[in-house]
Short mmCIF file of C-alpha atoms and ligand atoms in Angstrom, two decimals:
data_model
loop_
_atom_site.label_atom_id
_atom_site.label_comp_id
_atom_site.label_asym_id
_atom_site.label_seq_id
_atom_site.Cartn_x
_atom_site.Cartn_y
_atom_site.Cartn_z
CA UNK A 1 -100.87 105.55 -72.19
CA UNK A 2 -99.74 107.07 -75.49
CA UNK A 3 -100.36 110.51 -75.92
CA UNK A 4 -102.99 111.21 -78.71
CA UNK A 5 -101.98 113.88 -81.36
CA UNK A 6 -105.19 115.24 -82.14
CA UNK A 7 -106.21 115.50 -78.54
CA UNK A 8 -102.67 117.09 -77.83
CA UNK A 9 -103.18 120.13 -80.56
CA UNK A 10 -107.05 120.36 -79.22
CA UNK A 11 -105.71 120.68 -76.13
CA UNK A 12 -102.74 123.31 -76.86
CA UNK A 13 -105.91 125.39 -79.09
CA UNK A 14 -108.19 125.41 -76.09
CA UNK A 15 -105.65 126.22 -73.64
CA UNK A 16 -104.95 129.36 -76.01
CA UNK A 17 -108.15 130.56 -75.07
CA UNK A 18 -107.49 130.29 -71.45
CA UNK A 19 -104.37 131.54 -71.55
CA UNK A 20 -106.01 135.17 -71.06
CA UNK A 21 -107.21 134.17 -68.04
CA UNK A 22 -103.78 133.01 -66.83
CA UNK A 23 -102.79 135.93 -67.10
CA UNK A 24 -105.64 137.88 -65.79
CA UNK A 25 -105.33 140.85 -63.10
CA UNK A 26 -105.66 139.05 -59.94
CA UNK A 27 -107.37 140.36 -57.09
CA UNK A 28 -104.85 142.66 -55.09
CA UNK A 29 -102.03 142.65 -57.64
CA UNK A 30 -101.49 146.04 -59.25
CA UNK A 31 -99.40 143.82 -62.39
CA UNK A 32 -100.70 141.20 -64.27
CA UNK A 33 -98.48 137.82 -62.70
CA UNK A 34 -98.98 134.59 -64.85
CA UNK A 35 -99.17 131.16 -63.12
CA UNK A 36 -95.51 130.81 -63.05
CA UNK A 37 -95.32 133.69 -61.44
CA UNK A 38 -97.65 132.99 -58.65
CA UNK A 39 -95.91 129.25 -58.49
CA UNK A 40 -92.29 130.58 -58.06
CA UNK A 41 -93.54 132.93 -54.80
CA UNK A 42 -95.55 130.28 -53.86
CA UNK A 43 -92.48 127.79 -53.77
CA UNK A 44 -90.36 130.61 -52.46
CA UNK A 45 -92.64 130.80 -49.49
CA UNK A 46 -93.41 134.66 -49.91
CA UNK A 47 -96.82 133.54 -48.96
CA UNK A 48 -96.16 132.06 -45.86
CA UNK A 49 -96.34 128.35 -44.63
CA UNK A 50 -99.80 128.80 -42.31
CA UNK A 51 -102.84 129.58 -43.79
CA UNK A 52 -106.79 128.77 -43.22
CA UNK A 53 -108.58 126.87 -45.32
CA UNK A 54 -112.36 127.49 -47.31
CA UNK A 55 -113.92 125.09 -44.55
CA UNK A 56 -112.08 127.34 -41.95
CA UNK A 57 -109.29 124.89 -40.58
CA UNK A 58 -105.87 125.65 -40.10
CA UNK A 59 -103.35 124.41 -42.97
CA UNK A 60 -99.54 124.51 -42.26
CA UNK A 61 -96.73 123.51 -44.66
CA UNK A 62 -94.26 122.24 -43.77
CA UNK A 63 -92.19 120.50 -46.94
CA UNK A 64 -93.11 122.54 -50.38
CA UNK A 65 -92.07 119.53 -52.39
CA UNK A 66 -90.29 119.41 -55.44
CA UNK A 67 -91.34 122.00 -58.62
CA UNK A 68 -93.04 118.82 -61.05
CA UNK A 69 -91.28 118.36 -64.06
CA UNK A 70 -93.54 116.13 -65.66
CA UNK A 71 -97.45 115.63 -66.10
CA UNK A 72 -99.34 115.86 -63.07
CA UNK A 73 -99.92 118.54 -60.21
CA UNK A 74 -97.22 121.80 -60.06
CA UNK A 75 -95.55 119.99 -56.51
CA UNK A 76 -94.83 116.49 -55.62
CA UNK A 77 -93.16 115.33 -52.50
CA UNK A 78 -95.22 117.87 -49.88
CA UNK A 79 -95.95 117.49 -46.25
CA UNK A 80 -98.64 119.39 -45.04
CA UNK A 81 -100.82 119.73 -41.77
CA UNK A 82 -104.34 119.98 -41.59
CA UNK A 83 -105.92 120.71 -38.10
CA UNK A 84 -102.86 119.27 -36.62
CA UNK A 85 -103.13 116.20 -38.98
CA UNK A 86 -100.28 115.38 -40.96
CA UNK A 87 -100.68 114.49 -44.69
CA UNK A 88 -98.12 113.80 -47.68
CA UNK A 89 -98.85 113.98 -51.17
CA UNK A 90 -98.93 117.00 -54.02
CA UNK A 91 -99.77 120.38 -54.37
CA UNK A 92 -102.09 122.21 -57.05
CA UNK A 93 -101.64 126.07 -58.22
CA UNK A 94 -104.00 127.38 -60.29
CA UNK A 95 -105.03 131.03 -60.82
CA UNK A 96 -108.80 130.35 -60.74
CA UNK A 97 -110.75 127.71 -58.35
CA UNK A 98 -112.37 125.85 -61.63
CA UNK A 99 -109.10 125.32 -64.07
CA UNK A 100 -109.06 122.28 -61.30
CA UNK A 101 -112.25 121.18 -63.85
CA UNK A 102 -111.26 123.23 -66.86
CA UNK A 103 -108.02 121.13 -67.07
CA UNK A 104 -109.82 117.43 -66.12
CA UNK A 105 -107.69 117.20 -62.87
CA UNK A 106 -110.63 115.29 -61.34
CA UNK A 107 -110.33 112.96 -63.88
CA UNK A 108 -107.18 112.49 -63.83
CA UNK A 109 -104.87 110.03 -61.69
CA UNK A 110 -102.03 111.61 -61.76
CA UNK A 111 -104.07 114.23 -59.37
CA UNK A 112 -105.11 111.75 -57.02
CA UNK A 113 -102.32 112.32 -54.71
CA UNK A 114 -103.23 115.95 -54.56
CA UNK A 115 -103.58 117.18 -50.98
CA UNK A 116 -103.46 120.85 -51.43
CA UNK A 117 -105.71 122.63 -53.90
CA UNK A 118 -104.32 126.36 -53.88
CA UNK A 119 -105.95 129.36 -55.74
CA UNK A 120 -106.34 132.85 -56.27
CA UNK A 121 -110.32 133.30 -57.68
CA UNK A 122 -113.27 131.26 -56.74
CA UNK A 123 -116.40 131.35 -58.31
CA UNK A 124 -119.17 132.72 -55.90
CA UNK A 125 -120.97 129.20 -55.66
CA UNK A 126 -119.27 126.68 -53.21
CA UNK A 127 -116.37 124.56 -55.58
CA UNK A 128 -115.04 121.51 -54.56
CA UNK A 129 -111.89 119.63 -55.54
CA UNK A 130 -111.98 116.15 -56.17
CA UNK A 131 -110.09 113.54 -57.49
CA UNK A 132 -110.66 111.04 -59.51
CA UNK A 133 -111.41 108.87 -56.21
CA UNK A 134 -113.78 111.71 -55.20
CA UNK A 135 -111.55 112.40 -52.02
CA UNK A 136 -112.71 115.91 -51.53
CA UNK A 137 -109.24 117.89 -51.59
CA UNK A 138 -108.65 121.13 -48.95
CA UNK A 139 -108.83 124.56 -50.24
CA UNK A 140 -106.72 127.51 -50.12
CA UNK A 141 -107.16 131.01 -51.60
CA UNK A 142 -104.40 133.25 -51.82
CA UNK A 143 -104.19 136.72 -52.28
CA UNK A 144 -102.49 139.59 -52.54
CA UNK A 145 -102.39 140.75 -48.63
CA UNK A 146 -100.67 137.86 -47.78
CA UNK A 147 -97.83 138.11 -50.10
CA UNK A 148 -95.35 139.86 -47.91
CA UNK A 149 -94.43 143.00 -49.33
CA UNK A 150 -91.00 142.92 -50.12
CA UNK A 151 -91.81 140.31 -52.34
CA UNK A 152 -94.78 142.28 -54.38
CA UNK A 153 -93.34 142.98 -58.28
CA UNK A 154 -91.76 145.78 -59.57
CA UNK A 155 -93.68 148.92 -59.36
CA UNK A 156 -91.70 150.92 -62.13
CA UNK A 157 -90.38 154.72 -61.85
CA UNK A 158 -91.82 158.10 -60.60
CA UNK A 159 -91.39 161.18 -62.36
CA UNK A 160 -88.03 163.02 -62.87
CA UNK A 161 -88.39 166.22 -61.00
CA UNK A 162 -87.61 167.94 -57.41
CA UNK A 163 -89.59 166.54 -55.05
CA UNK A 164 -91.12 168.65 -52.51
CA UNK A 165 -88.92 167.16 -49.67
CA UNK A 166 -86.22 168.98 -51.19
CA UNK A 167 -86.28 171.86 -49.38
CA UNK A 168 -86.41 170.57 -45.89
CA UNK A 169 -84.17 168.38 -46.66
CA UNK A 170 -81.56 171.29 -47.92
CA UNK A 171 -82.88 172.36 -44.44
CA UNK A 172 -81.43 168.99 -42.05
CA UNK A 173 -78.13 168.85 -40.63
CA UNK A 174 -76.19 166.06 -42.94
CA UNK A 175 -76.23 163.63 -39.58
CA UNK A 176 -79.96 164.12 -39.59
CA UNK A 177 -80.27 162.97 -43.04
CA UNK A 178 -77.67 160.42 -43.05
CA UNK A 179 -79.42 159.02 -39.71
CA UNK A 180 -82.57 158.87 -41.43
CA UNK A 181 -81.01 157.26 -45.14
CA UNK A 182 -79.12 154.81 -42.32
CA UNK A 183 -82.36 153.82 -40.64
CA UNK A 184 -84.50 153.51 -43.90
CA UNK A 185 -81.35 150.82 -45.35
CA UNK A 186 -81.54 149.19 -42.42
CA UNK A 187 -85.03 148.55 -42.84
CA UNK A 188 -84.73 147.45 -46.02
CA UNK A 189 -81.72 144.98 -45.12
CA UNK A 190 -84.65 143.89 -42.41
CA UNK A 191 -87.23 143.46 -45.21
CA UNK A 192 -84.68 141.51 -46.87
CA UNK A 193 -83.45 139.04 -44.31
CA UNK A 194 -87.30 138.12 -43.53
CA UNK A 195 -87.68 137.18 -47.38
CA UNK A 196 -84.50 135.10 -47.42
CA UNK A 197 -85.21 133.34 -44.13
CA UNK A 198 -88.19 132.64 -45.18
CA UNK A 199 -87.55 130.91 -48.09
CA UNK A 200 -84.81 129.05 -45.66
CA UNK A 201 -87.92 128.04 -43.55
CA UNK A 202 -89.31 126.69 -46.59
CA UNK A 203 -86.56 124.95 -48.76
CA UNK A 204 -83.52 124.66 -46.46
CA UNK A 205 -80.47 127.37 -45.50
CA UNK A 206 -78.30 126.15 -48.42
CA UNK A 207 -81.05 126.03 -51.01
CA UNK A 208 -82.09 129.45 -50.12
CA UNK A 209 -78.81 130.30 -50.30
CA UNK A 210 -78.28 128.83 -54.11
CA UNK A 211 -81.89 130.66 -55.08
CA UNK A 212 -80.83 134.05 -53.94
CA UNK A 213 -77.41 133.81 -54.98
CA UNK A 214 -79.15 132.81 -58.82
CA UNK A 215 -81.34 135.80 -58.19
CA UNK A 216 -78.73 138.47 -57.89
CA UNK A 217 -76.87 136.78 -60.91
CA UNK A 218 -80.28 137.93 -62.58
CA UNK A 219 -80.12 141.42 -61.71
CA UNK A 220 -82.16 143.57 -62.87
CA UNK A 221 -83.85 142.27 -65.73
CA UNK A 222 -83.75 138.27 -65.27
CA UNK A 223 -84.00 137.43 -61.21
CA UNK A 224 -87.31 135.93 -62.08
CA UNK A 225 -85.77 132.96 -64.84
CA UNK A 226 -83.17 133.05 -62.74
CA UNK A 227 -85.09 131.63 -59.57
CA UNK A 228 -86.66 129.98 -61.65
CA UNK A 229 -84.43 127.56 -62.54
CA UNK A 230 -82.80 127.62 -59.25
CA UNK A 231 -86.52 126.68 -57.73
CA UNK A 232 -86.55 123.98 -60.65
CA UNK A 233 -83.48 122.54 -60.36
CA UNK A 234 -82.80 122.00 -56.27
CA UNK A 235 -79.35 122.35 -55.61
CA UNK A 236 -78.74 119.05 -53.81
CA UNK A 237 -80.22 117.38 -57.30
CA UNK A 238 -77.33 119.55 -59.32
CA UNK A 239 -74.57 118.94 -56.81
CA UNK A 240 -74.69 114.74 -57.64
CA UNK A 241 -74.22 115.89 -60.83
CA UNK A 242 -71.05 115.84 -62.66
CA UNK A 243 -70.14 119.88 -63.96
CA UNK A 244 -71.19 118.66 -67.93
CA UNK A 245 -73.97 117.77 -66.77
CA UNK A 246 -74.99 120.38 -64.44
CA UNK A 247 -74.41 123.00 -67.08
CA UNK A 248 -76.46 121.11 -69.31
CA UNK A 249 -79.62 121.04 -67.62
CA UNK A 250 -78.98 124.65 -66.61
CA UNK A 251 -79.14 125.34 -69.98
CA UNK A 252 -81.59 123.52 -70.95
CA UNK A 253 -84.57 124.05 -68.26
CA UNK A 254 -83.32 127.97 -69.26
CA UNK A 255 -84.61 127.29 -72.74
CA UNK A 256 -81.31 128.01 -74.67
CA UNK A 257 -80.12 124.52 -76.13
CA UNK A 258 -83.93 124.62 -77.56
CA UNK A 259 -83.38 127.28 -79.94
CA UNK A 260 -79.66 126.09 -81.34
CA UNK A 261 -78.90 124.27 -84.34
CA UNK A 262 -75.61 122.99 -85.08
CA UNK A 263 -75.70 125.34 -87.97
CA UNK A 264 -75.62 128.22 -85.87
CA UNK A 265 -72.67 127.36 -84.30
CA UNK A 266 -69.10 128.40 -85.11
CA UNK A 267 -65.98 126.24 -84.67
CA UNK A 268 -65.02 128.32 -81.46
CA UNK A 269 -68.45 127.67 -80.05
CA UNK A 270 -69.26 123.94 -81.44
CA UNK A 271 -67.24 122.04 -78.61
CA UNK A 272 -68.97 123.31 -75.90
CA UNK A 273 -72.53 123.25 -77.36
CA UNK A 274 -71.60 119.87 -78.31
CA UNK A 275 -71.17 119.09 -74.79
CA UNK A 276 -73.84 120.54 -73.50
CA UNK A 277 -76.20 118.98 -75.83
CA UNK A 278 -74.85 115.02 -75.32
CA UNK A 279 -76.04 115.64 -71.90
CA UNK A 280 -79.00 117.34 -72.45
CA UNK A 281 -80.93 114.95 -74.78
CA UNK A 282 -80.28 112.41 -72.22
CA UNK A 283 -82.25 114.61 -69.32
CA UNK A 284 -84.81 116.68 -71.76
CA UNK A 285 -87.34 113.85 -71.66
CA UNK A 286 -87.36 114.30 -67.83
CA UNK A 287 -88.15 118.16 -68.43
CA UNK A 288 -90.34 117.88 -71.19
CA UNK A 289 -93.47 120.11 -68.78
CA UNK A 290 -90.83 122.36 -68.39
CA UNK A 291 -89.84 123.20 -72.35
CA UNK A 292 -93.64 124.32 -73.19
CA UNK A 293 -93.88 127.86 -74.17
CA UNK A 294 -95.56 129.34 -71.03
CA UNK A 295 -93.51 127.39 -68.99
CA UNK A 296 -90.32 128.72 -69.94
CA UNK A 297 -88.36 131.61 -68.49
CA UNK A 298 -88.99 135.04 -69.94
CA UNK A 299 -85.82 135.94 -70.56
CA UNK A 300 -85.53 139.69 -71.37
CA UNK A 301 -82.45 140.41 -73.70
CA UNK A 302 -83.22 143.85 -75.34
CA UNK A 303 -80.71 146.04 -73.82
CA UNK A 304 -78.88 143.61 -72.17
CA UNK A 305 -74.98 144.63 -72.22
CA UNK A 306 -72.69 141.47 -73.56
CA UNK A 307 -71.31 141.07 -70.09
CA UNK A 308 -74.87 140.55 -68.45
CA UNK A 309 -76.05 138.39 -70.96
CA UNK A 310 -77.64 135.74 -69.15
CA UNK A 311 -76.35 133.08 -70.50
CA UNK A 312 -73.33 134.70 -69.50
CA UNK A 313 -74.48 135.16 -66.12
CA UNK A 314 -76.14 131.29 -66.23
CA UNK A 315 -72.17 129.82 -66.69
CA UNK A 316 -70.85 132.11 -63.99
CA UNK A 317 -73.94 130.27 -61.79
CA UNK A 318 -72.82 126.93 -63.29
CA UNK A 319 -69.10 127.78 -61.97
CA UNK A 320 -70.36 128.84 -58.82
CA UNK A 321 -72.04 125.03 -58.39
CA UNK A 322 -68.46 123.76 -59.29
CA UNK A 323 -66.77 125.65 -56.14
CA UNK A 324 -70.23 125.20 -53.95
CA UNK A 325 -68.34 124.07 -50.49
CA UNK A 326 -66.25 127.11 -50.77
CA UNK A 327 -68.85 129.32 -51.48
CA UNK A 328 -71.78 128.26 -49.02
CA UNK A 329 -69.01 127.84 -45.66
CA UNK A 330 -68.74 131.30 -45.49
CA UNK A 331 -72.67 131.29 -45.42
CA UNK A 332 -73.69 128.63 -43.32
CA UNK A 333 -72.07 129.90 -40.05
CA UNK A 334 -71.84 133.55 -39.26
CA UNK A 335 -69.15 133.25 -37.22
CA UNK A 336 -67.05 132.14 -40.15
CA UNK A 337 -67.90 134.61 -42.42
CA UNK A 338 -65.03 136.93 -43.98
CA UNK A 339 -65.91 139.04 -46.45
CA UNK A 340 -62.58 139.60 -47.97
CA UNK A 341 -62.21 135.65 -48.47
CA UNK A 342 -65.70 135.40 -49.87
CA UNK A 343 -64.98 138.10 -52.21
CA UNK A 344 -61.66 136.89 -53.27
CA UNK A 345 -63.35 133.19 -53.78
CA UNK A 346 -65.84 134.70 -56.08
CA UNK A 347 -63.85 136.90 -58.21
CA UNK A 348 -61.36 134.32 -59.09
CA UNK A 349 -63.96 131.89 -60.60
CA UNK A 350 -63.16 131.06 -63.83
CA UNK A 351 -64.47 128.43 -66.57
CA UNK A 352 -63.23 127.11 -69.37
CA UNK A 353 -65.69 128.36 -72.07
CA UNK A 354 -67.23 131.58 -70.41
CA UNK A 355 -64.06 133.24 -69.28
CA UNK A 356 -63.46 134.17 -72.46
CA UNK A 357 -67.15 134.43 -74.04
CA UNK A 358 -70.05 136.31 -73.39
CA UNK A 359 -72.96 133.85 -74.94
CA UNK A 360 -73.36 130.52 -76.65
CA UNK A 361 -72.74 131.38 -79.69
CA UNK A 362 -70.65 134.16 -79.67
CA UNK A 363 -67.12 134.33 -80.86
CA UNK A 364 -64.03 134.17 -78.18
CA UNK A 365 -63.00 137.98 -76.76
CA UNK A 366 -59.32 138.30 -77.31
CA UNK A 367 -58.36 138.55 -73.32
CA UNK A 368 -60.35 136.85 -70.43
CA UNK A 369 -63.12 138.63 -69.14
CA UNK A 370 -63.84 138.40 -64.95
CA UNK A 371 -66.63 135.68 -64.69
CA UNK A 372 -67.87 137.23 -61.68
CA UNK A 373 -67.10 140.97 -61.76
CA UNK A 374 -67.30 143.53 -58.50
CA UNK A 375 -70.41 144.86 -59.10
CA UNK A 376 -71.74 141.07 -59.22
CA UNK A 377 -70.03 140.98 -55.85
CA UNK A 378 -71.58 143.86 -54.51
CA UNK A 379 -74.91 143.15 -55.69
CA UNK A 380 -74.52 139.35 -53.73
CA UNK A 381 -72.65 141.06 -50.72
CA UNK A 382 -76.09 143.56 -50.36
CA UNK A 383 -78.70 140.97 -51.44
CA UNK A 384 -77.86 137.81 -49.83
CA UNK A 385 -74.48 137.78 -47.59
CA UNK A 386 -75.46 140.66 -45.10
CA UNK A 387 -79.21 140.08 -45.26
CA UNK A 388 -78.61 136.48 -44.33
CA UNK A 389 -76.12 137.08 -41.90
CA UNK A 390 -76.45 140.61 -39.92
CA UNK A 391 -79.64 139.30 -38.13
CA UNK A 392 -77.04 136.22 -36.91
CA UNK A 393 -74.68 138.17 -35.99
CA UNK A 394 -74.96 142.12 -35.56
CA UNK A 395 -71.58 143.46 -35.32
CA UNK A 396 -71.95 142.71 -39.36
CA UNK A 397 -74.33 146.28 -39.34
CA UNK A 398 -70.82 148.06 -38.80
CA UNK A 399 -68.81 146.21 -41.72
CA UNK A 400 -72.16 146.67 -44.32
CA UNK A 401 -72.32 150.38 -43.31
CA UNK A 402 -68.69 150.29 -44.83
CA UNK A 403 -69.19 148.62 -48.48
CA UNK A 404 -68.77 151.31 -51.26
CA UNK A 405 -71.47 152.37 -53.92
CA UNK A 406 -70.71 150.18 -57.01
CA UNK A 407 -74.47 149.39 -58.40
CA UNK A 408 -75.58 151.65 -60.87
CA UNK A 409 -79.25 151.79 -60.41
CA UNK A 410 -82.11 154.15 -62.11
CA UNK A 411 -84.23 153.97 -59.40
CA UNK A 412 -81.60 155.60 -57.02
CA UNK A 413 -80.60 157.91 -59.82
CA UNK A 414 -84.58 159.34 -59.64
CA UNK A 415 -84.49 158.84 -55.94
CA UNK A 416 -81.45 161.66 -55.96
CA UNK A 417 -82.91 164.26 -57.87
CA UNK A 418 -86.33 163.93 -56.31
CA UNK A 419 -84.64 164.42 -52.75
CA UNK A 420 -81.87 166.29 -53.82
CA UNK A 421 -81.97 168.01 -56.91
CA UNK A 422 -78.63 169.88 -57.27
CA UNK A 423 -77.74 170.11 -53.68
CA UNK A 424 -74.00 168.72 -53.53
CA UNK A 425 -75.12 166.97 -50.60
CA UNK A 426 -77.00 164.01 -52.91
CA UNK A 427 -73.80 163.16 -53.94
CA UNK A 428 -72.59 162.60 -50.09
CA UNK A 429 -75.57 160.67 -49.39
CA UNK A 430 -74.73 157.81 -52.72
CA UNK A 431 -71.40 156.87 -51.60
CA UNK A 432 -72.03 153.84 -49.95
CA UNK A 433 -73.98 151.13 -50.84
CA UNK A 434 -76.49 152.08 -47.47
CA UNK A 435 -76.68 155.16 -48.84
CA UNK A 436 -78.15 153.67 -52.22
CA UNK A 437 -80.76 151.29 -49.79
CA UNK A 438 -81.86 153.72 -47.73
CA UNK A 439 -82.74 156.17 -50.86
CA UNK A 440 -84.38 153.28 -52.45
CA UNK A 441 -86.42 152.45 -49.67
CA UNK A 442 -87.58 156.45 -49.23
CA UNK A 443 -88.74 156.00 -53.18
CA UNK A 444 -90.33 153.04 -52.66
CA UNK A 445 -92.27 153.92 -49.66
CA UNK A 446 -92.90 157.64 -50.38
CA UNK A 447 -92.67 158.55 -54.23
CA UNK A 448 -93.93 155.02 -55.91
CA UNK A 449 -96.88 155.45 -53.17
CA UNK A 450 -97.31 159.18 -54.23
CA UNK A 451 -100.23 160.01 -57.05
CA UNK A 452 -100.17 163.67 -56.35
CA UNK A 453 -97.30 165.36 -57.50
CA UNK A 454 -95.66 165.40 -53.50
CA UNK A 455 -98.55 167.12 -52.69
CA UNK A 456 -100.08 164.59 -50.53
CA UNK A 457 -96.59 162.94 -49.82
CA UNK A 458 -96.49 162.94 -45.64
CA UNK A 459 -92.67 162.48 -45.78
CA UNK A 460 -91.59 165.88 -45.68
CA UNK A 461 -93.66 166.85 -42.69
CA UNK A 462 -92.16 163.51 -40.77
CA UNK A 463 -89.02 165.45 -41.50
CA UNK A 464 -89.77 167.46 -38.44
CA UNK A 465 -90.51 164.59 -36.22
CA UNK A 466 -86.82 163.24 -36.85
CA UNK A 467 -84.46 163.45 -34.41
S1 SF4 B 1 -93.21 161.88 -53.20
FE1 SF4 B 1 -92.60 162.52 -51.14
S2 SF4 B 1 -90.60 161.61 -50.79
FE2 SF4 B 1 -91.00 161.53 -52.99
S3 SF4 B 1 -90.10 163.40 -53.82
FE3 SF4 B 1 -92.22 163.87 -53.37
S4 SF4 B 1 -92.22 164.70 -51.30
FE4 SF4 B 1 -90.27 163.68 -51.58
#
């Protein structure tokens, strides 16, 4: 069927006027989180794989599919479970119950394979999905509570003052403190591992892998594209792929070959974009769902330094797909894993464009410049090496207790001065990357949580209670 253009723009105006409800508070989530939002955790399995449906039977998943890239529902491919029953087919996200009708899904044969019809707000009449068949579909809601908490957004700062823990802290023996800074890391290395191996339960050990490992290349402000395209574009898809053509669809589901006309370009730069783009036009009909505005990362660039550009950062995961065996082996047993050979394979990745420049179209730097720096390392080494492995394999707790502070972070800078204040002993406590956790997970659970000034905060009186 031909698309009709008049119907097309109609339908890009009226979806305008639903777009505030796409991005509506949901129920339970302190941020506003758009659809692609809720998607990605959904495919990431941060809302778990067994839930209970409207009619009150029990719904398991146990294949989340493949991310759509064309018309019809969000996930193809799924295999799901109802009461014990196995069914295959697609799965439906929407933010509200009725954008099943507001968007003519019943209508609509592309939908008809739908077995899973998830959502976040129902109206308070009974709603049923249909398809076009009128096969009534099962029912989901999701909310908040069942997102696990590790996975919850970004909660922003607290205020920069002395906290009122300070002074018992000043109080503690340092192997008090450092016991309880230990502990509260290795909580949060915990809290970590459960996210990652649940997102192995739901895609696979080496896609989960790939996904994290794309996340912590988007550190801080871009993990969210950056799984994004890693959730898009499945890893065993991209490693059939010759690397031309990987890069190119990695730049192109990222949005950037969109915006770049040859005229843009300088001779230094035109190659490459040239070879991106023969590949791309030949795979951007497959991705055309993907290239609408609200589907598209949101990538944040104010502020970004040159070196964490990330279409810097995009080439270095590119390069990483081009050395994949060497980098996953390491991974995929912990008895195999050596951290000085995983290091030394990621910090001598190099490629043939982005050694030497820090975005599409910017000019050469006169010397190469490390495509995968130490701090890049560091930030893999905390976020997706030891949380995958220490659970496997314990004895790891000892070597992670050992890895040097190298992240710069705001949030532990705060964390510092609210515990600390100008006691030498904060900077003891934010030599080592634990160090950094553990503070991080004190802020998170004690001064994010905190609306009255410390008053209220229980943590200093556990103090006591520490031994
Ligand atoms: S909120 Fe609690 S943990 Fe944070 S600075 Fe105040 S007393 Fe300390």
């Amino acid at each position: 069927m031909t698309p009709l253009p008049l119907a097309d723009r109609y339908a890009r105006f009226r979806d305008a006027v639903f777009s505030g409800i796409e991005e509506a508070r949901l129920p339970g989530f302190a941020e506003p989180l758009t659809e692609l939002d809720l998607q990605s955790l959904w495919f990431a399995g941060a809302f778990g794989s067994d839930f209970i449906s409207t009619e009150g039977k029990a719904v398991r998943i146990s294949d989340f599919g493949t991310w759509n890239s064309g018309p019809g529902p969000d996930f193809t491919g799924c295999a799901i479970s109802v009461e014990n029953q196995a069914l295959h087919g697609d799965i439906e996200l929407d933010p509200d119950a009725r954008d099943w009708e507001r968007h003519q899904h019943g209508a609509n044969a592309d939908y008809d394979r739908v077995v899973l019809h998830l959502f976040f707000n129902a109206p308070q009449e009974r709603f049923y999905t249909r398809t076009s068949q009128h096969r009534e579909i099962t029912q989901v809601v999701l909310n908040a509570s069942m997102l696990a908490h590790d996975s919850k957004p970004n909660r922003g700062l607290a205020a920069a003052r002395l906290g009122r823990c300070a002074t018992p802290l000043h109080a503690m023996e340092a192997s008090r403190v450092q016991s309880i800074i230990e502990s509260a890391a290795q909580y949060r290395l915990e809290l970590k591992s459960k996210r990652l191996h649940r997102c192995v339960a739901a895609q696979g050990r080496e896609e989960a892998i790939y996904q994290a490992l794309a996340r912590a290349l988007g550190y801080s402000s871009n993990q969210q594209p950056f799984v994004l395209i890693s959730q898009r574009l499945p890893l065993k898809g991209l490693l059939k792929l010759d690397p031309a053509k990987r890069e190119a669809l990695l730049f192109g589901v990222a949005g950037f070959l969109e915006v770049m006309q040859e005229s843009d370009t300088k001779p230094e730069t035109r190659a490459y974009l040239r070879k991106l783009w023969s590949e791309w036009w030949k795979a951007r009909n497959e991705c055309l769902r993907w290239l609408d505005e609200r589907q598209l990362p949101r990538w944040k660039l104010k502020t970004i330094r040159p070196g964490n550009h990330p279409q810097r950062r995009l080439g270095a995961l590119g390069t990483m797909l081009n050395a994949w065996s060497q980098i996953v082996a390491p991974l995929a047993d912990a008895t195999r894993w050596s951290q000085v050979a995983w290091r030394e394979t990621l910090l001598a990745l190099a490629h043939e464009f982005w050694s030497t420049h820090y975005t599409l179209l910017a000019a050469p730097s006169s010397k190469p410049i490390a495509l995968i720096g130490e701090t890049r390392v560091q930030e893999m080494l905390a976020n997706v090496a030891y949380p995958l492995l220490v659970p496997e394999r314990t004895r790891l707790w000892a070597e992670y207790l050992e890895l040097p502070a190298l992240l710069d972070n705001q949030k532990v800078r705060r964390a510092v001065l609210r515990l600390f204040g100008d006691d030498p002993r904060g900077k003891d406590f934010t030599k080592k990357l634990h160090h950094q956790q553990g503070l991080l997970q004190i802020y998170e659970d004690f001064c994010l949580e905190d609306d009255s000034a410390c008053a209220n905060c229980p943590f200093p009186e556990r103090l006591k209670e520490w031994s």
